[in-house]
Short mmCIF file of C-alpha atoms in Angstrom, two decimals:
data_model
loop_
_atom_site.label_atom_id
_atom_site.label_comp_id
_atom_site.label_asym_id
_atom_site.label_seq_id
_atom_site.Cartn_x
_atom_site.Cartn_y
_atom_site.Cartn_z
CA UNK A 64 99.63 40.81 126.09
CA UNK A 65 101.31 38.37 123.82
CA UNK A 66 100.78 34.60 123.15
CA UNK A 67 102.93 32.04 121.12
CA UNK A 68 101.28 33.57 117.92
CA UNK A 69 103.00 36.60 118.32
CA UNK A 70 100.94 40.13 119.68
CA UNK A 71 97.24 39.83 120.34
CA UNK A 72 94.67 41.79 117.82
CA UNK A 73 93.31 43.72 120.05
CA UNK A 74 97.05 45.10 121.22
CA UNK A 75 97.69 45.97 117.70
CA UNK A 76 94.20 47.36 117.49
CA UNK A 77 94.60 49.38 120.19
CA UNK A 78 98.04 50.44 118.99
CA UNK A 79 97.45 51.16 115.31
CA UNK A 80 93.91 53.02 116.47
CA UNK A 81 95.52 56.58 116.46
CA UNK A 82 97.63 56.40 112.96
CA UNK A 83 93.56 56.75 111.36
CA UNK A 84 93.31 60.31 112.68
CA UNK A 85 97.13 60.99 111.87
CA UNK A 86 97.16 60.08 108.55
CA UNK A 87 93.45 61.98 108.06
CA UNK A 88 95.90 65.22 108.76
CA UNK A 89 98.68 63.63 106.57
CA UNK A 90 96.53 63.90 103.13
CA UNK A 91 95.57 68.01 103.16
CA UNK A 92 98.85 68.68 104.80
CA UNK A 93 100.57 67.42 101.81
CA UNK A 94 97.99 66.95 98.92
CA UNK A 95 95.18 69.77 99.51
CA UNK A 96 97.19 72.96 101.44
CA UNK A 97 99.29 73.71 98.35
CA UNK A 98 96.18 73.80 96.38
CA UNK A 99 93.64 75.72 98.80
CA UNK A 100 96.34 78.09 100.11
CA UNK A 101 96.85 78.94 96.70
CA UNK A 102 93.86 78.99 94.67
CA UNK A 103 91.30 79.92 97.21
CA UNK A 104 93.57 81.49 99.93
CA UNK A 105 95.47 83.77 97.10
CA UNK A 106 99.39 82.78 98.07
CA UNK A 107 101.81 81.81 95.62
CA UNK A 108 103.05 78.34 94.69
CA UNK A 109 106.27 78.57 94.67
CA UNK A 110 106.21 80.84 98.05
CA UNK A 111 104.32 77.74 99.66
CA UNK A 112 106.86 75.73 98.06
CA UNK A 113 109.99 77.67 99.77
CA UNK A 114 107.83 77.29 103.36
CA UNK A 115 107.54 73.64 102.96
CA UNK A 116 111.22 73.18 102.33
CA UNK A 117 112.23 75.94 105.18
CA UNK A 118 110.00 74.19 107.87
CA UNK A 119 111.87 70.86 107.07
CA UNK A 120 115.40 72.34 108.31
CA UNK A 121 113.77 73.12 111.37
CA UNK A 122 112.95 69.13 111.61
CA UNK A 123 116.63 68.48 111.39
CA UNK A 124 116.91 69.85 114.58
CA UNK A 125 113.31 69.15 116.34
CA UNK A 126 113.08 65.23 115.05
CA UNK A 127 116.49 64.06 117.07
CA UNK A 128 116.24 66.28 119.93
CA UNK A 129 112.45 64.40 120.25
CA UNK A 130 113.84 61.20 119.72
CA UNK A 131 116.61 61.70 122.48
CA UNK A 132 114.34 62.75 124.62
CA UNK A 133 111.91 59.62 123.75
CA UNK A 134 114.72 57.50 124.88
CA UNK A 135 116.20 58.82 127.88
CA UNK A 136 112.85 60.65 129.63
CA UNK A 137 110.37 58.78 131.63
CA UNK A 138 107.45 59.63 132.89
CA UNK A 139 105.70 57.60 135.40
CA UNK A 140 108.06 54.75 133.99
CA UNK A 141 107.40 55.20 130.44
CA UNK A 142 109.39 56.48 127.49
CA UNK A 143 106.66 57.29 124.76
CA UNK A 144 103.22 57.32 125.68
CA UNK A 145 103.59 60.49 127.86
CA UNK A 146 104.61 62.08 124.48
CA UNK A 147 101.59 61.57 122.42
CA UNK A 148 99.61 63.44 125.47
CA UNK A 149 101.88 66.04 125.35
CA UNK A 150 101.73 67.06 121.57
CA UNK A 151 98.05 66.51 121.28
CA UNK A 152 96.86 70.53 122.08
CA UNK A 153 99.22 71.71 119.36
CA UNK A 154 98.16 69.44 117.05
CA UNK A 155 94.19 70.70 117.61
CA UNK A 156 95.42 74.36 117.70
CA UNK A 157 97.65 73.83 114.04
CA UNK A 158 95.36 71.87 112.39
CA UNK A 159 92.21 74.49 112.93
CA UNK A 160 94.35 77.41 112.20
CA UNK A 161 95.99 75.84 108.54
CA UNK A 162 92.44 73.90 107.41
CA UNK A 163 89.81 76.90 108.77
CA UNK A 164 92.27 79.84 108.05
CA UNK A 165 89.86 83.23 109.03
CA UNK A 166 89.01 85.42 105.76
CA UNK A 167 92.81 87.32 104.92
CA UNK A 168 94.95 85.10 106.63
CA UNK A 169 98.42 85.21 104.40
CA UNK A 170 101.81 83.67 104.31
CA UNK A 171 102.68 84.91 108.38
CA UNK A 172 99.67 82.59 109.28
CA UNK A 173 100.41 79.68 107.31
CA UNK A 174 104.09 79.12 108.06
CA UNK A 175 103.68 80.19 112.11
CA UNK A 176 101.25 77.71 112.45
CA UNK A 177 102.51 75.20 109.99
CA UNK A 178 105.82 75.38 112.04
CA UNK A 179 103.88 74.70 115.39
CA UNK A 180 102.10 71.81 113.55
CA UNK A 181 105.52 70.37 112.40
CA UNK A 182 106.77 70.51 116.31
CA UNK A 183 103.95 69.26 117.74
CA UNK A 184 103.73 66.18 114.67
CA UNK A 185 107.20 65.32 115.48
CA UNK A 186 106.43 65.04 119.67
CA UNK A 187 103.42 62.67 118.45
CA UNK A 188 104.97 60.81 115.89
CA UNK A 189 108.52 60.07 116.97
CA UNK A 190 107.79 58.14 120.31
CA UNK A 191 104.49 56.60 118.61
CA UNK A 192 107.15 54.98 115.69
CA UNK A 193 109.47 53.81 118.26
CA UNK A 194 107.10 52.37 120.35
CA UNK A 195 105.54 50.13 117.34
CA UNK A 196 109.05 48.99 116.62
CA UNK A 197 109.73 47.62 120.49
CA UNK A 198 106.14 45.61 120.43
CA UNK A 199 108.09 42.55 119.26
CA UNK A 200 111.29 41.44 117.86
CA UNK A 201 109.99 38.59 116.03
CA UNK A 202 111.29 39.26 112.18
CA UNK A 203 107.62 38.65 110.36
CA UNK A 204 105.52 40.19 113.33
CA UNK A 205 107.33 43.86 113.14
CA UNK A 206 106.53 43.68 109.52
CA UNK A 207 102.57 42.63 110.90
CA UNK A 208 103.09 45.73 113.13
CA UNK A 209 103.49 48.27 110.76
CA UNK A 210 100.60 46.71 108.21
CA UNK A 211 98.04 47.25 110.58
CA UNK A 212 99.34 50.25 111.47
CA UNK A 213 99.36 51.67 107.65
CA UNK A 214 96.16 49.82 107.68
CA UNK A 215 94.21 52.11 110.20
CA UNK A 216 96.33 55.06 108.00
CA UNK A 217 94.98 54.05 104.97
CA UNK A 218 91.01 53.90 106.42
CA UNK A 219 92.04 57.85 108.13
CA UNK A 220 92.71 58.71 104.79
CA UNK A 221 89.94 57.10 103.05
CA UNK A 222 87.60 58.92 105.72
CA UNK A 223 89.41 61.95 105.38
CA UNK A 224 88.62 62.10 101.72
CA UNK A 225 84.57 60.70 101.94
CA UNK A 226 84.66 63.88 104.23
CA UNK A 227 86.26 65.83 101.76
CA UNK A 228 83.96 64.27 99.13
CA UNK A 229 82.64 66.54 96.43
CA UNK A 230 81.88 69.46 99.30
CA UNK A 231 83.94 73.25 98.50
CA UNK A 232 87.20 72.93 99.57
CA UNK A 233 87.10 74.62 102.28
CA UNK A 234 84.24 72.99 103.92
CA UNK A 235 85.74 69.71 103.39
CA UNK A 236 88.99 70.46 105.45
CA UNK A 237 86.97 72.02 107.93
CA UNK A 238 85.03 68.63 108.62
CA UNK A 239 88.84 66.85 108.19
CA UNK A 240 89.73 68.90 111.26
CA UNK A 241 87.27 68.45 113.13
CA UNK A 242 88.01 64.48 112.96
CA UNK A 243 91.21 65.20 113.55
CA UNK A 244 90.35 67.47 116.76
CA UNK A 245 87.98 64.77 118.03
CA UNK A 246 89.33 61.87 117.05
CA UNK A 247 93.20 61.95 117.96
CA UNK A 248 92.53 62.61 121.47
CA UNK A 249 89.82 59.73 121.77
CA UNK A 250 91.90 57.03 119.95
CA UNK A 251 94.96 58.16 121.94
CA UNK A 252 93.46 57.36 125.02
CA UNK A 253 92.25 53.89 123.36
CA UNK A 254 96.37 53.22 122.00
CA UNK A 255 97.57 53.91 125.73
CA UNK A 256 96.18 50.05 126.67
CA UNK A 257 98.86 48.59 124.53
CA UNK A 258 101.79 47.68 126.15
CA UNK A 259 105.23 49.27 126.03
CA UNK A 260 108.76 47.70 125.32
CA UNK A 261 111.12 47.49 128.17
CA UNK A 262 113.06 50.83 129.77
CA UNK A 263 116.37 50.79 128.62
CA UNK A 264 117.50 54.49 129.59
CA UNK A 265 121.13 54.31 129.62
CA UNK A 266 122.55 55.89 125.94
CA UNK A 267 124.28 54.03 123.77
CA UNK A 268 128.27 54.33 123.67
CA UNK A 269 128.61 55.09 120.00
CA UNK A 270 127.34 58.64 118.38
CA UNK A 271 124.33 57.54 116.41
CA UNK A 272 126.07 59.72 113.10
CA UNK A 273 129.28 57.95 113.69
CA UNK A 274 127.14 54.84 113.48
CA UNK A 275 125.36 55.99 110.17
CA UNK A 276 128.81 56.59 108.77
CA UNK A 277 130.22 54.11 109.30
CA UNK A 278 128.31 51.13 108.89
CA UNK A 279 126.75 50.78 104.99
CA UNK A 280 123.35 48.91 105.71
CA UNK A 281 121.89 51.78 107.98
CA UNK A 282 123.23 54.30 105.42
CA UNK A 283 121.67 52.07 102.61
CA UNK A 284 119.00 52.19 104.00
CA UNK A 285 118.26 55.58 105.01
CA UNK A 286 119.50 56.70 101.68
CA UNK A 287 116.89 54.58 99.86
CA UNK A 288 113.65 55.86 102.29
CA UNK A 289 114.52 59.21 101.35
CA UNK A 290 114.81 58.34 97.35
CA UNK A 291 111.09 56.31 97.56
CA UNK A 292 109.54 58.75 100.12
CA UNK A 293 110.55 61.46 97.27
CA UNK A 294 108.99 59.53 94.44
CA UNK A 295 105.74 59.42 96.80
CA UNK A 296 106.04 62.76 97.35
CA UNK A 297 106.21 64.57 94.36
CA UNK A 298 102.37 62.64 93.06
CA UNK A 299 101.11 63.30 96.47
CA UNK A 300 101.84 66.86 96.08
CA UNK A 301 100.65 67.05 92.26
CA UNK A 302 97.77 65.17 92.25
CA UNK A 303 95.27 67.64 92.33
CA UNK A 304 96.79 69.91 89.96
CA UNK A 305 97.37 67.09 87.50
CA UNK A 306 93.56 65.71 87.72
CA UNK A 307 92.35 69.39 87.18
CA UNK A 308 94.59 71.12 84.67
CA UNK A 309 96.47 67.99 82.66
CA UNK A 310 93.16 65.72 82.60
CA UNK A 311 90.78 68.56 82.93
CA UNK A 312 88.35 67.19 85.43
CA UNK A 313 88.78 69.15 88.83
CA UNK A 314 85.59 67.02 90.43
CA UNK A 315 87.29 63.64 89.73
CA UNK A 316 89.64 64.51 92.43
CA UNK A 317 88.15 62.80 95.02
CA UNK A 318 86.95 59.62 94.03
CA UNK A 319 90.21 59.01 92.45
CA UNK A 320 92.32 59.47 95.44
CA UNK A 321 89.64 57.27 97.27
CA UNK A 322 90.31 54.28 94.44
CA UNK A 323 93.46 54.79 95.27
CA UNK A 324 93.62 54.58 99.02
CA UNK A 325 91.02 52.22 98.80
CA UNK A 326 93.17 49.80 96.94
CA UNK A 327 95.80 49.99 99.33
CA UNK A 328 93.97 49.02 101.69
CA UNK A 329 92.72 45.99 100.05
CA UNK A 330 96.27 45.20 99.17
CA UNK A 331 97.31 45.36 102.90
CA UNK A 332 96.93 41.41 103.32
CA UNK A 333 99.23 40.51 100.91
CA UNK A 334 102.12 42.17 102.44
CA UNK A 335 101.18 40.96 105.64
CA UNK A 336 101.26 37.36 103.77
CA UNK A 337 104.84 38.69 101.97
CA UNK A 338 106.61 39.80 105.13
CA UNK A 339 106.21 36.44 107.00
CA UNK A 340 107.88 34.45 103.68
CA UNK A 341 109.97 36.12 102.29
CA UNK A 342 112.75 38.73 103.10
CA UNK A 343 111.34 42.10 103.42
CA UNK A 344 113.81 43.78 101.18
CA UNK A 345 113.29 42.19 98.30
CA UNK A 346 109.46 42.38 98.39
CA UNK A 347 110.15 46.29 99.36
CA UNK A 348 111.84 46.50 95.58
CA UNK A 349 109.44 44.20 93.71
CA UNK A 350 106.92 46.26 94.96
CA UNK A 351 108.39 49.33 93.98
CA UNK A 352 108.89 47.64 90.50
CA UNK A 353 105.68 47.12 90.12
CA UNK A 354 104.29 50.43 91.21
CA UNK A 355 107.24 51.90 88.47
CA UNK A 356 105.54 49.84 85.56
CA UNK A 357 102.21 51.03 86.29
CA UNK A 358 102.82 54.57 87.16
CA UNK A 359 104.84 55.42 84.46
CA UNK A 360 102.10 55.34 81.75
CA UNK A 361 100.35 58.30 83.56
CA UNK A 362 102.80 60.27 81.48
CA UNK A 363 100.63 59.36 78.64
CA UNK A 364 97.51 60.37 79.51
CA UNK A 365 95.29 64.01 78.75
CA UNK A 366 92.73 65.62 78.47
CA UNK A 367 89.49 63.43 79.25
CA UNK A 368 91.88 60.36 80.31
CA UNK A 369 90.04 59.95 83.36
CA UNK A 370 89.09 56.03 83.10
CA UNK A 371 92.24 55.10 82.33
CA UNK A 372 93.84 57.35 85.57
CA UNK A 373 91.47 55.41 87.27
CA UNK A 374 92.77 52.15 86.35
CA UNK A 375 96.73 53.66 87.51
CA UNK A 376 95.24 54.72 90.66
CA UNK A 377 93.87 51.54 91.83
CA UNK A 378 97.03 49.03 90.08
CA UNK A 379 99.26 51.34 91.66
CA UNK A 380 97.21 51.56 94.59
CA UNK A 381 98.19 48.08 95.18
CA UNK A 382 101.40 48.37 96.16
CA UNK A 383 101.00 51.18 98.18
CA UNK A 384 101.06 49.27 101.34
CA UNK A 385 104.52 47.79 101.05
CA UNK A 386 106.21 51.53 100.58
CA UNK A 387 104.12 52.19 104.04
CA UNK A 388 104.32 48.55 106.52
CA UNK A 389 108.19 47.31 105.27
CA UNK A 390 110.22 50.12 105.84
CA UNK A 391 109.71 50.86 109.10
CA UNK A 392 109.82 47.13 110.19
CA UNK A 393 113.18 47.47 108.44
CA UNK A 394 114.36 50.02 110.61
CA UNK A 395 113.64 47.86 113.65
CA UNK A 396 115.82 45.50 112.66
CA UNK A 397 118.50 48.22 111.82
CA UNK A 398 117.83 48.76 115.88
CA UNK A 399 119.10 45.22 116.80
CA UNK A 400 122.31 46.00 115.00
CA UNK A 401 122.62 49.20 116.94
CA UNK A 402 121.77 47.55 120.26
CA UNK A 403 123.86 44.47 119.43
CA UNK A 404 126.75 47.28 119.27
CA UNK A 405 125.91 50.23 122.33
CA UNK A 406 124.11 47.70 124.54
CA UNK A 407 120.74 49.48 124.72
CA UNK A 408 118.09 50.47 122.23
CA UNK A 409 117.85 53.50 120.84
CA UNK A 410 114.60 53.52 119.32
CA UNK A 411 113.44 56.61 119.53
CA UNK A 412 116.73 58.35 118.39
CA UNK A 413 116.83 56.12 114.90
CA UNK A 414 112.97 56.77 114.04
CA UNK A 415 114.10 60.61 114.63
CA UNK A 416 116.30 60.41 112.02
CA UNK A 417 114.02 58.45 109.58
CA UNK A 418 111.44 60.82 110.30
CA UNK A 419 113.36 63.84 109.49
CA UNK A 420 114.49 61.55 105.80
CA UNK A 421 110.66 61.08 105.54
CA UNK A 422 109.23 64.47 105.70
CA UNK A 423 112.44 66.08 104.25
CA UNK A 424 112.19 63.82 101.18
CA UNK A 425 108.31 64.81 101.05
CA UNK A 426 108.58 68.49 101.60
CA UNK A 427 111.70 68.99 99.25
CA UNK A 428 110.59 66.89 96.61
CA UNK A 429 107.28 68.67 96.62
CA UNK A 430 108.51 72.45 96.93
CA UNK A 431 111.25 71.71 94.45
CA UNK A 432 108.13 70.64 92.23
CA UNK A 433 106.53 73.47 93.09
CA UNK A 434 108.83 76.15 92.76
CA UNK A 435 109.90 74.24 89.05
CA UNK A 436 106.14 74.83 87.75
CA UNK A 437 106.42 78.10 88.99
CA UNK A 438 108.74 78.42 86.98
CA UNK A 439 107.58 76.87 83.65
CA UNK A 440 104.83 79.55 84.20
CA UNK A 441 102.27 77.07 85.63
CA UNK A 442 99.45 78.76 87.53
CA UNK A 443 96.20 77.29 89.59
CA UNK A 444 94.22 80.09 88.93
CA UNK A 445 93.87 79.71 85.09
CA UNK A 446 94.62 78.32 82.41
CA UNK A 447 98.15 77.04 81.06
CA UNK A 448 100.46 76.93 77.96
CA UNK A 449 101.57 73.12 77.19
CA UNK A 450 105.01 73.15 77.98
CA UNK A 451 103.94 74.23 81.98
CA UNK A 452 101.82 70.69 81.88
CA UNK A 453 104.14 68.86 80.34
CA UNK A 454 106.22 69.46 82.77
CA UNK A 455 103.53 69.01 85.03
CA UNK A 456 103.07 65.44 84.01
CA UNK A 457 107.21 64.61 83.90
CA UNK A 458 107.19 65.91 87.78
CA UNK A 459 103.79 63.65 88.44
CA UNK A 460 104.84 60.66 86.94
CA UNK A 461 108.28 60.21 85.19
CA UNK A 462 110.32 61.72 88.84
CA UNK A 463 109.09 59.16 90.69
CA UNK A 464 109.73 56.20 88.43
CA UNK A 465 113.53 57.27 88.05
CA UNK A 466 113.80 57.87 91.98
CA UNK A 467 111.98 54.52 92.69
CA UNK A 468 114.42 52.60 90.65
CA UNK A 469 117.56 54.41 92.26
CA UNK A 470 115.91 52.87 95.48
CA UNK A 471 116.05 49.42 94.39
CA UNK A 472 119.20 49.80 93.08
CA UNK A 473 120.34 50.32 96.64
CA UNK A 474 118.21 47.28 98.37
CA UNK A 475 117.90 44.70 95.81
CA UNK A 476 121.08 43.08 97.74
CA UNK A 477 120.78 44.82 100.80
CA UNK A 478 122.27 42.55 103.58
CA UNK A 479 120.29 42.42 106.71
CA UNK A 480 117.86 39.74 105.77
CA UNK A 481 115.70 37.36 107.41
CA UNK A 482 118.09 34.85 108.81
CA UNK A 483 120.69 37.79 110.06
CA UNK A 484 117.84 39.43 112.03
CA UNK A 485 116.62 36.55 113.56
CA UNK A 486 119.77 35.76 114.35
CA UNK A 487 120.68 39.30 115.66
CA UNK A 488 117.48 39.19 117.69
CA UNK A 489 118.23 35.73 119.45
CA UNK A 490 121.69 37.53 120.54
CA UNK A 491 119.64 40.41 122.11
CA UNK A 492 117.38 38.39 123.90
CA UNK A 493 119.58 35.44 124.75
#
């Protein structure tokens, strides 16, 4: 239900309930697989490097096929609930199989079943994006959408890691997936009360590619989610080696990653507070700024630096939640203008596409990175020569500074601002 103060908390409760589980299966997907697969499990880096980057072509093909399907399938009169059902018993089978991997399991078992988690991921998360965008089309509350969305992410990753905690690794993953297992289905159920957007199953006139061509602010801003979700990636996928072999304290792991998510989370009101002032854009880039002043001094930093890691991970932490909550309300704005022009939504097909930017950016960037330390002769079963963690540290924290600024580059003047959406919105509705 809705009132004159936009969606109703326990709507957007109900709605953002199932990203805590998701994004509990987001943080050893990207940050501890590479790590366990390789130093406990025995397979190469830059082999699990290749996989990640080979499992995002199939995405190119998966994520618009789902989000077609998204938008022109109904079931029992809906377009993306029915989805999330659907994907949820390859989700439980993937994440077991990739977190609890039996004694000998090798490169065959990762990538099969990383490749059925990636399918059944993209059936969940596809319709679930598109849906959050069509909850309203009021400018400030999409960008509230998404916050308390990232917000319930943020708290499934913090759990994820308190049940990760200081336990061997493989224990900890194995009580990760049984969250996961348990708690996906249960807060699935609990999302399904929230309403749905109007049916609009007719497709649009206009091929969506001839649309991205063509017109410069979606391209813009595809272009610059794929350069900031690379500079996330490549620290998400370094992290752990970086605490371990360039600071030399494996244990501090943990806690560190929890300062950091932690921080986001606190930060989450203030982007909330942002996106209702000011136009999204240009808090998107000061954000990013910020995080590129911080970050960058993480170059710096050695052996027994582990206080003043700390202090990057929680200032950087900070603006975590504005690469997470003003993108995607972004996007649904980007919508309007494709509605404006087909005469129907199509949702589902353009968080496809942003989906397959998002985890291409993240699995490229961090199998590139990968395959690069490989390399320099960088190994996570021993010890290393200097030049390997230098470059170790350039990859973790100079990569994503010069990406991060490329993406402001692009948005600092991008066009579709607060009085064009609103404006594009009253068209739609009017």
């Amino acid at each position: 239900m809705r009132d004159k103060s936009g969606l109703r908390r326990r709507a957007l409760a109900a709605y953002a309930a199932p990203a805590l589980p998701m994004a509990a299966l987001y943080l050893p997907v990207y940050v501890f697989l590479a790590q366990y697969w390789s130093g406990t499990m025995g397979v190469s880096v830059g082999v699990i490097g290749a996989v990640f980057i080979a499992v995002r072509l199939l995405d190119a093909i998966t994520d618009p096929v789902m989000g077609w399907l998204s938008d022109r399938v109904t079931i029992g009169g809906l377009r993306r609930k029915p989805w999330l059902l659907l994907a949820l018993p390859g989700i439980g089978v993937a994440v077991w199989a990739l977190l609890v991997p039996p004694n000998g399991a090798g490169i065959v078992w990762f990538a099969g079943f990383l490749v059925l988690l990636t399918i059944s991921w993209t059936m969940y998360l596809t319709p679930y994006f598109a849906w959050g965008a069509e909850l309203t089309g009021d400018y400030a509350e999409r960008a509230r959408v998404t916050v308390w969305r990232e917000t319930a992410g943020l708290l499934g990753t913090v759990c994820a890691m308190l049940l990760y905690g200081t336990a061997e690794a493989g224990t900890g993953l194995q009580r990760i997936a049984l969250l996961v297992m348990i708690g996906l289905p249960v807060l699935t159920l609990i999302a399904l009360r929230a309403p749905e957007g109007a049916v609009r199953p007719a497709p649009g006139r206009e091929a969506l590619w001839r649309v991205l061509r063509t017109d410069p602010v979606f391209g813009r801003l595809l272009l610059a989610y794929l350069l900031n979700g690379a500079a996330n990636a490549l620290p998400a996928t370094l992290f752990l080696f970086f605490v371990e072999f360039r600071l030399g304290d494996a244990a501090a792991g943990g806690p560190l990653l929890i300062a950091y998510f932690g921080a986001a989370m606190l930060g989450a009101p203030l982007w909330i507070w942002a996106g209702k002032r000011f136009d999204k854009h240009r808090v998107w880039c000061l954000a990013m700024l910020y995080a590129c002043a911080i970050f960058a001094a993480a170059f710096t930093l050695g052996p027994g630096d582990v206080t003043g890691f700390a202090v990057i991970c929680v200032l950087s932490g900070l603006a975590l939640g504005a690469d997470l909550s003003l993108p995607p309300a972004m996007q649904a704005d980007v919508v309007d203008v494709d509605t404006l022009r087909s005469g129907v939504a199509r949702t589902g097909a353009f968080f496809a596409l942003w989906s397959v930017a998002t985890k291409a950016s993240v699995a490229v960037a961090g199998g590139v990175a990968l395959i690069v330390l490989e390399w320099q002769g960088f190994s996570a079963q021993g010890s290393n020569a200097q030049g390997a963690l230098i470059w170790l540290a350039g990859l973790y924290a100079l990569a994503p500074v010069a990406l991060k600024l490329a993406a402001v580059a692009l948005m600092w003047r991008y066009p579709l601002g607060r009085e064009v959406a609103t404006a594009n919105r009253a068209r739609i509705e009017g």
